[in-house]
PDB file of C-alpha atoms in Angstrom:
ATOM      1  CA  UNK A  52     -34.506  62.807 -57.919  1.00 66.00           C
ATOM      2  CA  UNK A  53     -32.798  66.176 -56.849  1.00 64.00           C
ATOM      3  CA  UNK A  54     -34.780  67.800 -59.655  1.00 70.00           C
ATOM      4  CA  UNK A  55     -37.813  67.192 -57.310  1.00 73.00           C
ATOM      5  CA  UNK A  56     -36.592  66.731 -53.642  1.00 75.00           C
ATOM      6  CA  UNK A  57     -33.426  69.885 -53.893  1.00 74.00           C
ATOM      7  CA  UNK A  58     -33.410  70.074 -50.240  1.00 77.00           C
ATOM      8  CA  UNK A  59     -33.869  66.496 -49.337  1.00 80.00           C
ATOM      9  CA  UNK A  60     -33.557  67.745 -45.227  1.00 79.00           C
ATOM     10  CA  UNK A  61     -36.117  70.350 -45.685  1.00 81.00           C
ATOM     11  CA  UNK A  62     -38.242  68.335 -47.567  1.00 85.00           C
ATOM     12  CA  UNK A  63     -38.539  65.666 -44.496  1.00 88.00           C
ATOM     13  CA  UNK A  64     -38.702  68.592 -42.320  1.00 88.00           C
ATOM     14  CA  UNK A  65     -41.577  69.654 -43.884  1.00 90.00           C
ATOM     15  CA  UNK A  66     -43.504  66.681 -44.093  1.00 92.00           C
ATOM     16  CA  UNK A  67     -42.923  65.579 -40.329  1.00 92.00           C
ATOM     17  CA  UNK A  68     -43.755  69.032 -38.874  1.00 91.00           C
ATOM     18  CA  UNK A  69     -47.456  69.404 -41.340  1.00 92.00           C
ATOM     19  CA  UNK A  70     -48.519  65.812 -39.469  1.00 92.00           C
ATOM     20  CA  UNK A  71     -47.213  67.144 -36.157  1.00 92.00           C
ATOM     21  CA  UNK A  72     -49.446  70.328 -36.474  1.00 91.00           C
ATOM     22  CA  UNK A  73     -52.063  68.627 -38.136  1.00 90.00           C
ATOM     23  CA  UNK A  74     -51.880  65.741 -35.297  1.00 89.00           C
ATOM     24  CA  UNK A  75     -53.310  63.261 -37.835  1.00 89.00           C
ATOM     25  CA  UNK A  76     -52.087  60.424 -39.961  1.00 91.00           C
ATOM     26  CA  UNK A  77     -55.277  60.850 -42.302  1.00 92.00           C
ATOM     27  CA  UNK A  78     -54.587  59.712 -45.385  1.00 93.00           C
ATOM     28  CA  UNK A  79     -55.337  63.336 -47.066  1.00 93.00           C
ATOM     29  CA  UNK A  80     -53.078  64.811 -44.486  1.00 92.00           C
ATOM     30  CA  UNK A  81     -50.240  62.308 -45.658  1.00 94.00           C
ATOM     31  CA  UNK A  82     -51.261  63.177 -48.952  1.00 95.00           C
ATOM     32  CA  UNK A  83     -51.107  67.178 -48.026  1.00 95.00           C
ATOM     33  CA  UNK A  84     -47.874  66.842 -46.293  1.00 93.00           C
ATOM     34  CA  UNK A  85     -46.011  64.573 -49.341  1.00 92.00           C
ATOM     35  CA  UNK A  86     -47.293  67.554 -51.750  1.00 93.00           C
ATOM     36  CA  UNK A  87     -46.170  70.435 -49.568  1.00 93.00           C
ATOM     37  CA  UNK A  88     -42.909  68.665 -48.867  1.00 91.00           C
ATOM     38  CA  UNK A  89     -42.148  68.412 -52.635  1.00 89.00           C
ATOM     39  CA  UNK A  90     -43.971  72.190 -53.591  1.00 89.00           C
ATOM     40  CA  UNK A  91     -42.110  74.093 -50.846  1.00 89.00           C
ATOM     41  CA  UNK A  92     -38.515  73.250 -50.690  1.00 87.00           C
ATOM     42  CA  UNK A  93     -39.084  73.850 -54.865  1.00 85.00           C
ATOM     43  CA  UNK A  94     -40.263  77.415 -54.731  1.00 85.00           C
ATOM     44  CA  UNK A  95     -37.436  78.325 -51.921  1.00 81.00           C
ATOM     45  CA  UNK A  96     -34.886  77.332 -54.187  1.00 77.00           C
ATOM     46  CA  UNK A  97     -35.692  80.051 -56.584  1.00 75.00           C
ATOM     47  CA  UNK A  98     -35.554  82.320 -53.798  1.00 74.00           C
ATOM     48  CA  UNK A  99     -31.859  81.077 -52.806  1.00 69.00           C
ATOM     49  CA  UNK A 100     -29.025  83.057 -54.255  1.00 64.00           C
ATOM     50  CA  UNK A 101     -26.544  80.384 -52.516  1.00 65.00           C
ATOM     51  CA  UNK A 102     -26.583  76.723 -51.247  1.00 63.00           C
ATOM     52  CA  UNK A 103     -26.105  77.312 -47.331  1.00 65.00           C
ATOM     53  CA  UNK A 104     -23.148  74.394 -48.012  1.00 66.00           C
ATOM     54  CA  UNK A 105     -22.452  72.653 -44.231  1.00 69.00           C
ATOM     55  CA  UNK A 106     -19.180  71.656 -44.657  1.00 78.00           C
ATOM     56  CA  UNK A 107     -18.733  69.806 -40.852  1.00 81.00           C
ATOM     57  CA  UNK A 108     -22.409  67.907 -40.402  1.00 81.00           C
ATOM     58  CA  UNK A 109     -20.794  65.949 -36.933  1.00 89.00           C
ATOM     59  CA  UNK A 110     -19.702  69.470 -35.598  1.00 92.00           C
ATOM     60  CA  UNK A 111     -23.245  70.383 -36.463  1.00 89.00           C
ATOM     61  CA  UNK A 112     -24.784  67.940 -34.941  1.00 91.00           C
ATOM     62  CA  UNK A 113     -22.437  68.492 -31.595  1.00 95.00           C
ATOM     63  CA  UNK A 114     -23.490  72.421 -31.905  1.00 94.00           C
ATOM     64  CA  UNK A 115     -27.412  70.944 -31.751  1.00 92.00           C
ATOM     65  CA  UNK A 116     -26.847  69.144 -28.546  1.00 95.00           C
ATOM     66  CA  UNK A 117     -24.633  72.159 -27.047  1.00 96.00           C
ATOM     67  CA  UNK A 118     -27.860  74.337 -28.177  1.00 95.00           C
ATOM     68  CA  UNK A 119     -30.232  71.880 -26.810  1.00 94.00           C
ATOM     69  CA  UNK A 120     -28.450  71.944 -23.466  1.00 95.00           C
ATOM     70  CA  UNK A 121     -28.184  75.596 -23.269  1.00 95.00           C
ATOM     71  CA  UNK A 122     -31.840  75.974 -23.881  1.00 95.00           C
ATOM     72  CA  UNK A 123     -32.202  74.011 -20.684  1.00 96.00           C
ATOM     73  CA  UNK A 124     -30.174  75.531 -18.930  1.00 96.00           C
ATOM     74  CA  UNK A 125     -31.308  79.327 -19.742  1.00 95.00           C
ATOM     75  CA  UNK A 126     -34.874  78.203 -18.783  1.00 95.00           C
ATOM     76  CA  UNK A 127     -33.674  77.601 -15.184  1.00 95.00           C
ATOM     77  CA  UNK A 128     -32.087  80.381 -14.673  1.00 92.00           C
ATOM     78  CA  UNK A 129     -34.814  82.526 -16.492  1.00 93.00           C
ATOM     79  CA  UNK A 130     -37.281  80.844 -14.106  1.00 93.00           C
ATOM     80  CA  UNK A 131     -35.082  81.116 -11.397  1.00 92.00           C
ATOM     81  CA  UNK A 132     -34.717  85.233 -11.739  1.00 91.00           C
ATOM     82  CA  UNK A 133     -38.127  85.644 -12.360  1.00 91.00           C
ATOM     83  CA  UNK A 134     -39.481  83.803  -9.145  1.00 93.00           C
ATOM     84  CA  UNK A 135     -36.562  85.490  -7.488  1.00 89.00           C
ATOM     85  CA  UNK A 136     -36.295  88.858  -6.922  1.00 87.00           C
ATOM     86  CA  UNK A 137     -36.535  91.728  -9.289  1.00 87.00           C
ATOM     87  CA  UNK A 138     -33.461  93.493  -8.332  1.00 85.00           C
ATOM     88  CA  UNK A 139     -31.513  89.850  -9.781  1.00 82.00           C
ATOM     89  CA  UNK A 140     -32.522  90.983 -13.198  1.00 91.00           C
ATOM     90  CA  UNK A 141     -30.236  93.393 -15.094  1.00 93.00           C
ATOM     91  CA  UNK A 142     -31.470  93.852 -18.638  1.00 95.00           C
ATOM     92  CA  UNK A 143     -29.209  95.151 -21.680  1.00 95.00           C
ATOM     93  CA  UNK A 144     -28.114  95.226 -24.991  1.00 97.00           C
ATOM     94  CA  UNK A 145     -24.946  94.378 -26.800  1.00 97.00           C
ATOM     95  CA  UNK A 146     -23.501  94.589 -29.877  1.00 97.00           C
ATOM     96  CA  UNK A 147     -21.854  91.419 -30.514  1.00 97.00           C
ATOM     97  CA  UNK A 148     -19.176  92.195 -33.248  1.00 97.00           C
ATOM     98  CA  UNK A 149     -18.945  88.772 -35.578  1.00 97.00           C
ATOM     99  CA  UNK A 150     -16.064  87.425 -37.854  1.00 96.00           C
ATOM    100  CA  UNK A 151     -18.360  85.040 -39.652  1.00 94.00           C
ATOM    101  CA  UNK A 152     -19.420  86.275 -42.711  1.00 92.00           C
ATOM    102  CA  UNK A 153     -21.569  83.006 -44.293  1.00 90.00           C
ATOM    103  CA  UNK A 154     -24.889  84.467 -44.515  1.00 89.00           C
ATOM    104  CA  UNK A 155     -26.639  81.241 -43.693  1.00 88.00           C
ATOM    105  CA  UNK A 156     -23.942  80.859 -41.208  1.00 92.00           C
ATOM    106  CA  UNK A 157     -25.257  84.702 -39.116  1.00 94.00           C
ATOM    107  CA  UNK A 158     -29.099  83.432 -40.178  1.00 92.00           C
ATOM    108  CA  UNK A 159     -28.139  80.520 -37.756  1.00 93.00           C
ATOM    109  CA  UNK A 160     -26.057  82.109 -35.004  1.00 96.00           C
ATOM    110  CA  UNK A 161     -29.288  84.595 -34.585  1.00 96.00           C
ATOM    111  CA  UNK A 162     -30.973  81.767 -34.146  1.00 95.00           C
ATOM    112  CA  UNK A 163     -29.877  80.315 -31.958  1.00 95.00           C
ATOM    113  CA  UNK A 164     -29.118  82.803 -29.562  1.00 96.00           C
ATOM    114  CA  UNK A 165     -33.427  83.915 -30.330  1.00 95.00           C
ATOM    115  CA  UNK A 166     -33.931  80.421 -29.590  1.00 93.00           C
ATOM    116  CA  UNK A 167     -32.203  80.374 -25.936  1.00 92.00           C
ATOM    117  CA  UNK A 168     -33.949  81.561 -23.063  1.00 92.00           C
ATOM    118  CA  UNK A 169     -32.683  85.153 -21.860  1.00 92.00           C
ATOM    119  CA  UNK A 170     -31.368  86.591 -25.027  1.00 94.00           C
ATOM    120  CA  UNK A 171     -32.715  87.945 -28.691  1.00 94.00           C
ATOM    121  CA  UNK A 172     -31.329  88.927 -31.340  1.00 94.00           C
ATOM    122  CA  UNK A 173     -32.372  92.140 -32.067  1.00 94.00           C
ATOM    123  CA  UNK A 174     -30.650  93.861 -35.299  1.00 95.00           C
ATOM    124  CA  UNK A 175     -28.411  93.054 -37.810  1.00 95.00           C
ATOM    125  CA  UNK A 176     -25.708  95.996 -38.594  1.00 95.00           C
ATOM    126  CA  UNK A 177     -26.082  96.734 -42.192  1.00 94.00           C
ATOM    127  CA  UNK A 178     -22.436  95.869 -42.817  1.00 94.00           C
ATOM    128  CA  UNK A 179     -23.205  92.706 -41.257  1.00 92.00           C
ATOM    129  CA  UNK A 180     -20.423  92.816 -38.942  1.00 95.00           C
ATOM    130  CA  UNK A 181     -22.258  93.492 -35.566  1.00 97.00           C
ATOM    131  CA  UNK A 182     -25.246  92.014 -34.183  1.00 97.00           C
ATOM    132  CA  UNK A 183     -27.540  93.355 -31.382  1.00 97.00           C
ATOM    133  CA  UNK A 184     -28.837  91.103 -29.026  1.00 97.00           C
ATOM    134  CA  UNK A 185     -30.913  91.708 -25.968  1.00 97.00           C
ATOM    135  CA  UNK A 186     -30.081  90.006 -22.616  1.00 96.00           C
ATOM    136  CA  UNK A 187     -32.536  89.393 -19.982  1.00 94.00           C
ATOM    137  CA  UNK A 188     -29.921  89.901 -17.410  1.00 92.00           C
ATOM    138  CA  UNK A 189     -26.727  91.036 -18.182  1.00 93.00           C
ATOM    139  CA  UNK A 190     -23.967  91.323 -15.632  1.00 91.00           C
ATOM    140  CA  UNK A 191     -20.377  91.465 -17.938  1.00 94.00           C
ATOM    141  CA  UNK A 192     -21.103  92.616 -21.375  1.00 95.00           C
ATOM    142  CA  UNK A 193     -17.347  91.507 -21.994  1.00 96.00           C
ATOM    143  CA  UNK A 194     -18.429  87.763 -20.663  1.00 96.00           C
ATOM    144  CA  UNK A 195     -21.677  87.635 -22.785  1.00 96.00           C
ATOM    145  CA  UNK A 196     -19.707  88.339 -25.720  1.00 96.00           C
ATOM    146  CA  UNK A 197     -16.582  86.224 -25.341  1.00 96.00           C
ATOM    147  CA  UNK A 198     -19.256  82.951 -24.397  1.00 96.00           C
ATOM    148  CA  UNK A 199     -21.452  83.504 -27.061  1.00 96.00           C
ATOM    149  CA  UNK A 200     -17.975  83.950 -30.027  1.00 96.00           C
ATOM    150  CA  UNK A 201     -16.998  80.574 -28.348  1.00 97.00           C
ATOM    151  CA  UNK A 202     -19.764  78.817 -27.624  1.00 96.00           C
ATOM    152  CA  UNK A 203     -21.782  79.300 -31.465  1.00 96.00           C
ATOM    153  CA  UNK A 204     -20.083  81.237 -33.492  1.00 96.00           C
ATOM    154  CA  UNK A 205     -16.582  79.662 -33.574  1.00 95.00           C
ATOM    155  CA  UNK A 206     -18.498  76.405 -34.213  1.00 96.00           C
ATOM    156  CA  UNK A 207     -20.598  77.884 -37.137  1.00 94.00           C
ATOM    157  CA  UNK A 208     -17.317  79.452 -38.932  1.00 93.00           C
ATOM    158  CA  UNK A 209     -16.187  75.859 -39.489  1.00 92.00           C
ATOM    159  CA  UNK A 210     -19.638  74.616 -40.239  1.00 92.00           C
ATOM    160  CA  UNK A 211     -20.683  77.423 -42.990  1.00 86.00           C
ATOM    161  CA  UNK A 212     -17.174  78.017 -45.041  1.00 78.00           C
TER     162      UNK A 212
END
């Protein structure tokens, strides 16, 4: 079975978000999404050099719901500034300077701070020890920093070992 299905997670992922663009349950969509679900987790695995290896799935899960609710909350206050006035918005960049090291690990943590209303993640040092992100407003480089160390990436240091 894991000769077929290595990325069991993926492979679901896969098939449930094909039907969910396709917005059918046709049997040769079914069909479609069972064959890409097998095909495609198969032909990243040659690609991987490592198994990304989530060692705390319940602190994962409790990082997805932290995520979740700072999505909401950054689309407020992005709505909020924007409806407001322009001088509220104060735009930067800062280099956030990481201890993780688990590539998968800095693959998520500029994800999710991409994913979050306000802020992108905009380079990658090539040492990997820094990464740029943009803020949509930023008041205390200091503050953005510190929250986003404790908010993600001290959870993804014990998820990714």
């Amino acid at each position: 079975m894991k000769a077929w299905f290595p990325a069991p997670l993926l492979s679901l992922a896969v098939f449930v978000v094909w039907l969910l663009l396709a917005a059918t349950l046709d049997p040769a969509h079914l069909l479609l999404a069972a064959v890409l679900a097998v095909v495609l987790p198969l032909a990243a695995q040659k690609l991987r050099t490592e198994s990304a290896g989530v060692r705390r799935p319940l602190l994962a899960a409790r990082l997805g719901l932290r995520v979740l609710g700072d999505i909401v909350m950054s689309n407020l206050d992005v709505a909020w500034r924007i409806l407001g006035r322009e001088s509220l918005i104060h735009p930067g960049f800062v280099w956030i300077p990481l201890d993780i090291r688990n590539p998968h690990g800095i693959a998520a943590l500029a994800g999710i701070i991409t994913m979050t209303p306000g802020t992108l993640s905009a380079e990658l040092a090539p040492d990997g020890r820094h990464l740029l992100v943009h803020c949509f407003h930023l008041d205390d480089a200091a503050a953005t920093i510190a929250q986003i160390k404790q908010r993600y990436e001290t959870p993804l240091r014990e998820i990714f070992p």
